[in-house]
Amino acid sequence: MKFSKKKVIATITLSTMLLTAASLAAYADSTLKQISAYQNAALHVTVNGHTVDMSSEDGMMYPIVYDGHSYVSAKAVAEALGASVKWNNGTQTVEITSNNTSAGVPNKDNTKPTTETSDVLHSKWQGTYTANQSDTSVTITIDGQVATFEFGPTSNNPNVPLGKYTTLVDYNKATNAITLTGVKWIIQPSNYEFVNFVGSISGDYINGSVNSVNKQAVGTFSIKLVK
């Protein structure tokens, strides 16, 4: 796909890079950095399936592509999310105020931290684990006190067969500890037994140990929230 690009030279602060149309004259020289970037009119931003209007009084605020990252107008995106934006010249701060006080501060990858029991008990996770067959991909879909555990090959270990079973879920909200215990095979490869996950939730990740049916540690796992 061919994108139309317009090269621009921008002098910006690293802390508010291309996120607001604040006057650069207010910044001290020590905070400025000159860069060479591209305006890309082919890039679009959507919120809940609706395209964000990037127009402003100064014209279209096309996304900027710089050093492998895309930068968009904070004002346009925040307002599309129902928040208000203002520029505090005294503190040189872009101030975003959300009407949804329960939303919490997102993680770096813009996903909501997993802190509520209802979120954990109705969620989907993906990642890898190691056991007797070495590196293995895994997808875990939690629905209440039961989860579906699906495993298979990775690029580093392509010979792992596909398998699937149900597990019981034991989640402690106070400590964020979680245990997944295998109970019933749906697809059982030859010579495979259940493995159980014993881990701890931190933000959008669960990390911990992989145990055999007789509770011996046989590996480790790391999975990330995807739904």
Short mmCIF file of N, CA, C and O in Angstrom, two decimals, residues 16 20-23 26-27 85-96:
data_model
loop_
_atom_site.label_atom_id
_atom_site.label_comp_id
_atom_site.label_asym_id
_atom_site.label_seq_id
_atom_site.Cartn_x
_atom_site.Cartn_y
_atom_site.Cartn_z
N THR A 16 5.92 16.65 25.13
CA THR A 16 4.60 16.87 24.53
C THR A 16 4.68 16.75 23.02
O THR A 16 3.95 17.42 22.30
N THR A 20 -0.02 18.62 20.88
CA THR A 20 -0.84 19.81 21.04
C THR A 20 -0.27 20.94 20.23
O THR A 20 0.91 20.94 19.88
N ALA A 21 -1.10 21.91 19.94
CA ALA A 21 -0.67 23.03 19.13
C ALA A 21 -0.19 24.18 19.99
O ALA A 21 -0.29 25.34 19.62
N ALA A 22 0.35 23.89 21.17
CA ALA A 22 0.82 24.94 22.07
C ALA A 22 1.96 25.71 21.44
O ALA A 22 2.74 25.17 20.66
N SER A 23 2.06 26.97 21.80
CA SER A 23 3.11 27.82 21.24
C SER A 23 4.47 27.36 21.70
O SER A 23 4.71 27.18 22.89
N ALA A 26 7.04 29.51 24.20
CA ALA A 26 7.02 29.51 25.66
C ALA A 26 8.06 28.59 26.26
O ALA A 26 8.34 28.65 27.45
N TYR A 27 8.65 27.70 25.47
CA TYR A 27 9.58 26.72 25.99
C TYR A 27 10.99 27.28 26.10
O TYR A 27 11.43 28.07 25.26
N VAL A 85 -9.75 19.05 26.97
CA VAL A 85 -8.31 19.31 26.91
C VAL A 85 -8.06 20.81 27.00
O VAL A 85 -8.77 21.60 26.39
N LYS A 86 -7.07 21.18 27.79
CA LYS A 86 -6.65 22.59 27.81
C LYS A 86 -5.14 22.66 28.01
O LYS A 86 -4.52 21.71 28.51
N TRP A 87 -4.58 23.77 27.58
CA TRP A 87 -3.15 23.99 27.68
C TRP A 87 -2.86 24.90 28.86
O TRP A 87 -3.40 25.99 28.98
N ASN A 88 -2.02 24.43 29.80
CA ASN A 88 -1.61 25.22 30.95
C ASN A 88 -0.24 25.81 30.64
O ASN A 88 0.78 25.13 30.74
N ASN A 89 -0.22 27.08 30.25
CA ASN A 89 1.03 27.71 29.84
C ASN A 89 1.98 27.89 31.01
O ASN A 89 3.20 27.84 30.84
N GLY A 90 1.44 28.07 32.21
CA GLY A 90 2.29 28.29 33.37
C GLY A 90 3.15 27.08 33.71
O GLY A 90 4.32 27.21 34.08
N THR A 91 2.56 25.88 33.57
CA THR A 91 3.30 24.65 33.90
C THR A 91 3.74 23.89 32.67
O THR A 91 4.33 22.82 32.79
N GLN A 92 3.42 24.44 31.46
CA GLN A 92 3.77 23.79 30.21
C GLN A 92 3.22 22.37 30.17
O GLN A 92 3.93 21.39 29.93
N THR A 93 1.90 22.25 30.44
CA THR A 93 1.28 20.94 30.57
C THR A 93 0.02 20.85 29.72
O THR A 93 -0.80 21.77 29.72
N VAL A 94 -0.13 19.74 29.02
CA VAL A 94 -1.40 19.42 28.36
C VAL A 94 -2.28 18.74 29.41
O VAL A 94 -1.94 17.66 29.89
N GLU A 95 -3.38 19.36 29.77
CA GLU A 95 -4.25 18.85 30.83
C GLU A 95 -5.49 18.21 30.22
O GLU A 95 -6.29 18.88 29.56
N ILE A 96 -5.65 16.91 30.43
CA ILE A 96 -6.79 16.16 29.92
C ILE A 96 -7.66 15.75 31.10
O ILE A 96 -7.19 15.15 32.05
#
